[in-house]
mmCIF file with all atom_site columns, C-alpha atoms in Angstrom:
data_model
loop_
_atom_site.group_PDB
_atom_site.id
_atom_site.type_symbol
_atom_site.label_atom_id
_atom_site.label_alt_id
_atom_site.label_comp_id
_atom_site.label_asym_id
_atom_site.label_entity_id
_atom_site.label_seq_id
_atom_site.pdbx_PDB_ins_code
_atom_site.Cartn_x
_atom_site.Cartn_y
_atom_site.Cartn_z
_atom_site.occupancy
_atom_site.B_iso_or_equiv
_atom_site.pdbx_formal_charge
_atom_site.auth_seq_id
_atom_site.auth_comp_id
_atom_site.auth_asym_id
_atom_site.auth_atom_id
_atom_site.pdbx_PDB_model_num
ATOM 1   C CA . UNK A 1 1   ? -6.693  12.093  3.394   1.00 0.00 ? 21  UNK A CA 1
ATOM 2   C CA . UNK A 1 2   ? -3.568  10.498  3.664   1.00 0.00 ? 22  UNK A CA 1
ATOM 3   C CA . UNK A 1 3   ? -2.531  11.545  6.928   1.00 0.00 ? 23  UNK A CA 1
ATOM 4   C CA . UNK A 1 4   ? -5.261  9.591   8.509   1.00 0.00 ? 24  UNK A CA 1
ATOM 5   C CA . UNK A 1 5   ? -3.668  6.335   7.281   1.00 0.00 ? 25  UNK A CA 1
ATOM 6   C CA . UNK A 1 6   ? -0.890  5.295   9.975   1.00 0.00 ? 26  UNK A CA 1
ATOM 7   C CA . UNK A 1 7   ? 1.595   4.847   7.264   1.00 0.00 ? 27  UNK A CA 1
ATOM 8   C CA . UNK A 1 8   ? 1.371   7.854   6.922   1.00 0.00 ? 28  UNK A CA 1
ATOM 9   C CA . UNK A 1 9   ? 1.026   9.679   10.503  1.00 0.00 ? 29  UNK A CA 1
ATOM 10  C CA . UNK A 1 10  ? 4.378   10.515  10.556  1.00 0.00 ? 30  UNK A CA 1
ATOM 11  C CA . UNK A 1 11  ? 4.916   12.670  7.200   1.00 0.00 ? 31  UNK A CA 1
ATOM 12  C CA . UNK A 1 12  ? 4.099   16.668  7.520   1.00 0.00 ? 32  UNK A CA 1
ATOM 13  C CA . UNK A 1 13  ? 2.253   18.292  4.971   1.00 0.00 ? 33  UNK A CA 1
ATOM 14  C CA . UNK A 1 14  ? 4.718   18.448  1.812   1.00 0.00 ? 34  UNK A CA 1
ATOM 15  C CA . UNK A 1 15  ? 5.697   14.951  1.969   1.00 0.00 ? 35  UNK A CA 1
ATOM 16  C CA . UNK A 1 16  ? 2.112   14.072  1.988   1.00 0.00 ? 36  UNK A CA 1
ATOM 17  C CA . UNK A 1 17  ? 1.446   16.330  -1.265  1.00 0.00 ? 37  UNK A CA 1
ATOM 18  C CA . UNK A 1 18  ? 4.104   14.589  -2.769  1.00 0.00 ? 38  UNK A CA 1
ATOM 19  C CA . UNK A 1 19  ? 3.220   11.111  -2.134  1.00 0.00 ? 39  UNK A CA 1
ATOM 20  C CA . UNK A 1 20  ? -0.468  11.977  -2.943  1.00 0.00 ? 40  UNK A CA 1
ATOM 21  C CA . UNK A 1 21  ? 0.932   13.360  -6.148  1.00 0.00 ? 41  UNK A CA 1
ATOM 22  C CA . UNK A 1 22  ? 2.257   9.658   -7.077  1.00 0.00 ? 42  UNK A CA 1
ATOM 23  C CA . UNK A 1 23  ? -1.115  7.750   -6.110  1.00 0.00 ? 43  UNK A CA 1
ATOM 24  C CA . UNK A 1 24  ? -3.665  6.809   -8.313  1.00 0.00 ? 44  UNK A CA 1
ATOM 25  C CA . UNK A 1 25  ? -7.115  5.470   -7.266  1.00 0.00 ? 45  UNK A CA 1
ATOM 26  C CA . UNK A 1 26  ? -8.080  1.764   -8.344  1.00 0.00 ? 46  UNK A CA 1
ATOM 27  C CA . UNK A 1 27  ? -11.616 0.454   -7.440  1.00 0.00 ? 47  UNK A CA 1
ATOM 28  C CA . UNK A 1 28  ? -12.670 -3.296  -6.860  1.00 0.00 ? 48  UNK A CA 1
ATOM 29  C CA . UNK A 1 29  ? -15.904 -4.629  -6.591  1.00 0.00 ? 49  UNK A CA 1
ATOM 30  C CA . UNK A 1 30  ? -17.262 -6.863  -4.075  1.00 0.00 ? 50  UNK A CA 1
ATOM 31  C CA . UNK A 1 31  ? -16.125 -10.517 -5.214  1.00 0.00 ? 51  UNK A CA 1
ATOM 32  C CA . UNK A 1 32  ? -12.765 -9.031  -7.261  1.00 0.00 ? 52  UNK A CA 1
ATOM 33  C CA . UNK A 1 33  ? -9.257  -10.443 -6.731  1.00 0.00 ? 53  UNK A CA 1
ATOM 34  C CA . UNK A 1 34  ? -7.291  -7.719  -6.300  1.00 0.00 ? 54  UNK A CA 1
ATOM 35  C CA . UNK A 1 35  ? -3.779  -9.737  -5.718  1.00 0.00 ? 55  UNK A CA 1
ATOM 36  C CA . UNK A 1 36  ? -3.638  -12.701 -6.501  1.00 0.00 ? 56  UNK A CA 1
ATOM 37  C CA . UNK A 1 37  ? -0.635  -15.374 -4.351  1.00 0.00 ? 57  UNK A CA 1
ATOM 38  C CA . UNK A 1 38  ? 2.170   -16.292 -6.475  1.00 0.00 ? 58  UNK A CA 1
ATOM 39  C CA . UNK A 1 39  ? 1.113   -13.634 -9.219  1.00 0.00 ? 59  UNK A CA 1
ATOM 40  C CA . UNK A 1 40  ? 3.707   -10.948 -10.314 1.00 0.00 ? 60  UNK A CA 1
ATOM 41  C CA . UNK A 1 41  ? 3.046   -7.767  -8.382  1.00 0.00 ? 61  UNK A CA 1
ATOM 42  C CA . UNK A 1 42  ? 3.664   -4.246  -9.463  1.00 0.00 ? 62  UNK A CA 1
ATOM 43  C CA . UNK A 1 43  ? 0.909   -2.206  -7.303  1.00 0.00 ? 63  UNK A CA 1
ATOM 44  C CA . UNK A 1 44  ? 1.124   -0.870  -3.151  1.00 0.00 ? 64  UNK A CA 1
ATOM 45  C CA . UNK A 1 45  ? -2.211  0.050   -2.029  1.00 0.00 ? 65  UNK A CA 1
ATOM 46  C CA . UNK A 1 46  ? -4.214  1.616   1.047   1.00 0.00 ? 66  UNK A CA 1
ATOM 47  C CA . UNK A 1 47  ? -7.399  1.070   1.332   1.00 0.00 ? 67  UNK A CA 1
ATOM 48  C CA . UNK A 1 48  ? -9.866  4.215   1.486   1.00 0.00 ? 68  UNK A CA 1
ATOM 49  C CA . UNK A 1 49  ? -13.202 2.189   2.146   1.00 0.00 ? 69  UNK A CA 1
ATOM 50  C CA . UNK A 1 50  ? -14.098 -0.980  1.525   1.00 0.00 ? 70  UNK A CA 1
ATOM 51  C CA . UNK A 1 51  ? -13.052 -4.708  3.128   1.00 0.00 ? 71  UNK A CA 1
ATOM 52  C CA . UNK A 1 52  ? -11.189 -7.731  1.400   1.00 0.00 ? 72  UNK A CA 1
ATOM 53  C CA . UNK A 1 53  ? -10.332 -11.275 3.132   1.00 0.00 ? 73  UNK A CA 1
ATOM 54  C CA . UNK A 1 54  ? -6.598  -12.315 3.096   1.00 0.00 ? 74  UNK A CA 1
ATOM 55  C CA . UNK A 1 55  ? -5.869  -15.805 2.472   1.00 0.00 ? 75  UNK A CA 1
ATOM 56  C CA . UNK A 1 56  ? -1.817  -17.396 2.074   1.00 0.00 ? 76  UNK A CA 1
ATOM 57  C CA . UNK A 1 57  ? -2.130  -21.425 0.250   1.00 0.00 ? 77  UNK A CA 1
ATOM 58  C CA . UNK A 1 58  ? -5.868  -20.988 0.588   1.00 0.00 ? 78  UNK A CA 1
ATOM 59  C CA . UNK A 1 59  ? -5.739  -20.567 4.259   1.00 0.00 ? 79  UNK A CA 1
ATOM 60  C CA . UNK A 1 60  ? -7.550  -17.359 6.080   1.00 0.00 ? 80  UNK A CA 1
ATOM 61  C CA . UNK A 1 61  ? -4.478  -15.058 7.352   1.00 0.00 ? 81  UNK A CA 1
ATOM 62  C CA . UNK A 1 62  ? -7.365  -12.136 8.137   1.00 0.00 ? 82  UNK A CA 1
ATOM 63  C CA . UNK A 1 63  ? -8.766  -9.076  6.611   1.00 0.00 ? 83  UNK A CA 1
ATOM 64  C CA . UNK A 1 64  ? -8.043  -5.678  5.647   1.00 0.00 ? 84  UNK A CA 1
ATOM 65  C CA . UNK A 1 65  ? -10.394 -2.413  5.825   1.00 0.00 ? 85  UNK A CA 1
ATOM 66  C CA . UNK A 1 66  ? -10.291 1.303   5.966   1.00 0.00 ? 86  UNK A CA 1
ATOM 67  C CA . UNK A 1 67  ? -6.623  2.544   6.467   1.00 0.00 ? 87  UNK A CA 1
ATOM 68  C CA . UNK A 1 68  ? -5.078  -1.072  5.957   1.00 0.00 ? 88  UNK A CA 1
ATOM 69  C CA . UNK A 1 69  ? -1.933  -0.692  3.312   1.00 0.00 ? 89  UNK A CA 1
ATOM 70  C CA . UNK A 1 70  ? -0.785  -4.336  1.045   1.00 0.00 ? 90  UNK A CA 1
ATOM 71  C CA . UNK A 1 71  ? 1.538   -4.673  -1.449  1.00 0.00 ? 91  UNK A CA 1
ATOM 72  C CA . UNK A 1 72  ? 4.962   -3.494  0.427   1.00 0.00 ? 92  UNK A CA 1
ATOM 73  C CA . UNK A 1 73  ? 6.576   -6.324  -0.057  1.00 0.00 ? 93  UNK A CA 1
ATOM 74  C CA . UNK A 1 74  ? 5.787   -6.522  -4.045  1.00 0.00 ? 94  UNK A CA 1
ATOM 75  C CA . UNK A 1 75  ? 7.004   -2.835  -4.003  1.00 0.00 ? 95  UNK A CA 1
ATOM 76  C CA . UNK A 1 76  ? 10.257  -3.236  -2.162  1.00 0.00 ? 96  UNK A CA 1
ATOM 77  C CA . UNK A 1 77  ? 11.602  -6.162  -3.805  1.00 0.00 ? 97  UNK A CA 1
ATOM 78  C CA . UNK A 1 78  ? 9.916   -6.619  -6.759  1.00 0.00 ? 98  UNK A CA 1
ATOM 79  C CA . UNK A 1 79  ? 8.765   -10.001 -6.054  1.00 0.00 ? 99  UNK A CA 1
ATOM 80  C CA . UNK A 1 80  ? 5.435   -12.216 -6.609  1.00 0.00 ? 100 UNK A CA 1
ATOM 81  C CA . UNK A 1 81  ? 2.001   -11.430 -4.616  1.00 0.00 ? 101 UNK A CA 1
ATOM 82  C CA . UNK A 1 82  ? 2.698   -13.404 -1.360  1.00 0.00 ? 102 UNK A CA 1
ATOM 83  C CA . UNK A 1 83  ? -1.182  -13.643 -0.711  1.00 0.00 ? 103 UNK A CA 1
ATOM 84  C CA . UNK A 1 84  ? -4.508  -13.742 -2.556  1.00 0.00 ? 104 UNK A CA 1
ATOM 85  C CA . UNK A 1 85  ? -6.647  -10.444 -1.283  1.00 0.00 ? 105 UNK A CA 1
ATOM 86  C CA . UNK A 1 86  ? -10.591 -10.765 -2.571  1.00 0.00 ? 106 UNK A CA 1
ATOM 87  C CA . UNK A 1 87  ? -12.128 -7.762  -1.824  1.00 0.00 ? 107 UNK A CA 1
ATOM 88  C CA . UNK A 1 88  ? -15.634 -8.919  -0.020  1.00 0.00 ? 108 UNK A CA 1
ATOM 89  C CA . UNK A 1 89  ? -17.316 -5.408  -0.479  1.00 0.00 ? 109 UNK A CA 1
ATOM 90  C CA . UNK A 1 90  ? -16.931 -2.679  -2.584  1.00 0.00 ? 110 UNK A CA 1
ATOM 91  C CA . UNK A 1 91  ? -13.497 -0.604  -2.422  1.00 0.00 ? 111 UNK A CA 1
ATOM 92  C CA . UNK A 1 92  ? -11.503 2.372   -3.524  1.00 0.00 ? 112 UNK A CA 1
ATOM 93  C CA . UNK A 1 93  ? -7.891  2.413   -2.780  1.00 0.00 ? 113 UNK A CA 1
ATOM 94  C CA . UNK A 1 94  ? -4.690  4.117   -3.887  1.00 0.00 ? 114 UNK A CA 1
ATOM 95  C CA . UNK A 1 95  ? -1.931  2.555   -5.496  1.00 0.00 ? 115 UNK A CA 1
ATOM 96  C CA . UNK A 1 96  ? 1.524   3.320   -6.217  1.00 0.00 ? 116 UNK A CA 1
ATOM 97  C CA . UNK A 1 97  ? 3.956   1.443   -8.968  1.00 0.00 ? 117 UNK A CA 1
ATOM 98  C CA . UNK A 1 98  ? 7.882   0.994   -7.794  1.00 0.00 ? 118 UNK A CA 1
ATOM 99  C CA . UNK A 1 99  ? 8.506   2.973   -10.905 1.00 0.00 ? 119 UNK A CA 1
ATOM 100 C CA . UNK A 1 100 ? 6.723   5.939   -8.872  1.00 0.00 ? 120 UNK A CA 1
ATOM 101 C CA . UNK A 1 101 ? 7.941   4.872   -5.042  1.00 0.00 ? 121 UNK A CA 1
ATOM 102 C CA . UNK A 1 102 ? 11.864  4.609   -6.180  1.00 0.00 ? 122 UNK A CA 1
ATOM 103 C CA . UNK A 1 103 ? 12.525  7.992   -7.004  1.00 0.00 ? 123 UNK A CA 1
ATOM 104 C CA . UNK A 1 104 ? 10.298  9.089   -4.783  1.00 0.00 ? 124 UNK A CA 1
ATOM 105 C CA . UNK A 1 105 ? 12.343  7.773   -1.741  1.00 0.00 ? 125 UNK A CA 1
ATOM 106 C CA . UNK A 1 106 ? 15.618  8.225   -3.376  1.00 0.00 ? 126 UNK A CA 1
ATOM 107 C CA . UNK A 1 107 ? 14.962  11.921  -3.621  1.00 0.00 ? 127 UNK A CA 1
ATOM 108 C CA . UNK A 1 108 ? 13.372  12.352  0.381   1.00 0.00 ? 128 UNK A CA 1
ATOM 109 C CA . UNK A 1 109 ? 15.346  10.880  2.958   1.00 0.00 ? 129 UNK A CA 1
ATOM 110 C CA . UNK A 1 110 ? 13.082  11.652  5.249   1.00 0.00 ? 130 UNK A CA 1
ATOM 111 C CA . UNK A 1 111 ? 10.351  10.084  3.365   1.00 0.00 ? 131 UNK A CA 1
ATOM 112 C CA . UNK A 1 112 ? 12.307  7.046   3.027   1.00 0.00 ? 132 UNK A CA 1
ATOM 113 C CA . UNK A 1 113 ? 12.858  6.705   6.475   1.00 0.00 ? 133 UNK A CA 1
ATOM 114 C CA . UNK A 1 114 ? 9.511   7.507   7.857   1.00 0.00 ? 134 UNK A CA 1
ATOM 115 C CA . UNK A 1 115 ? 8.357   4.618   5.497   1.00 0.00 ? 135 UNK A CA 1
ATOM 116 C CA . UNK A 1 116 ? 10.187  2.110   5.694   1.00 0.00 ? 136 UNK A CA 1
ATOM 117 C CA . UNK A 1 117 ? 9.905   2.152   9.170   1.00 0.00 ? 137 UNK A CA 1
ATOM 118 C CA . UNK A 1 118 ? 6.315   2.180   9.446   1.00 0.00 ? 138 UNK A CA 1
ATOM 119 C CA . UNK A 1 119 ? 6.042   -0.417  7.052   1.00 0.00 ? 139 UNK A CA 1
ATOM 120 C CA . UNK A 1 120 ? 9.044   -2.765  9.500   1.00 0.00 ? 140 UNK A CA 1
ATOM 121 C CA . UNK A 1 121 ? 6.574   -2.313  12.152  1.00 0.00 ? 141 UNK A CA 1
ATOM 122 C CA . UNK A 1 122 ? 3.446   -4.035  10.242  1.00 0.00 ? 142 UNK A CA 1
ATOM 123 C CA . UNK A 1 123 ? 5.976   -6.735  9.548   1.00 0.00 ? 143 UNK A CA 1
ATOM 124 C CA . UNK A 1 124 ? 7.529   -6.992  12.837  1.00 0.00 ? 144 UNK A CA 1
#
């Protein structure tokens, strides 16, 4: 399942299996606030299905859908959410917490490098 996400495209089968084992399914209904700007953020998510609008300071900043991910800043820094994400349809996401992510990347430098490189590309 994870191989179809661009973020994980460079990972091999063993690495994908390690990541999948640390992710949990999360469902959001249409109209749900998935993340709230300024609130604490403890999760990183990839979107399997569904769509959501992204706003910052109340201004539209685009949308996300299948194959996208969000929460990487909170995952890496533990900082508050930088955007509000509101589901515009039912969503199926898979999430990971910092306490799952950190041991994974600390024990596998190949995974760490590949994920950090992919996340940096998104932020560019």
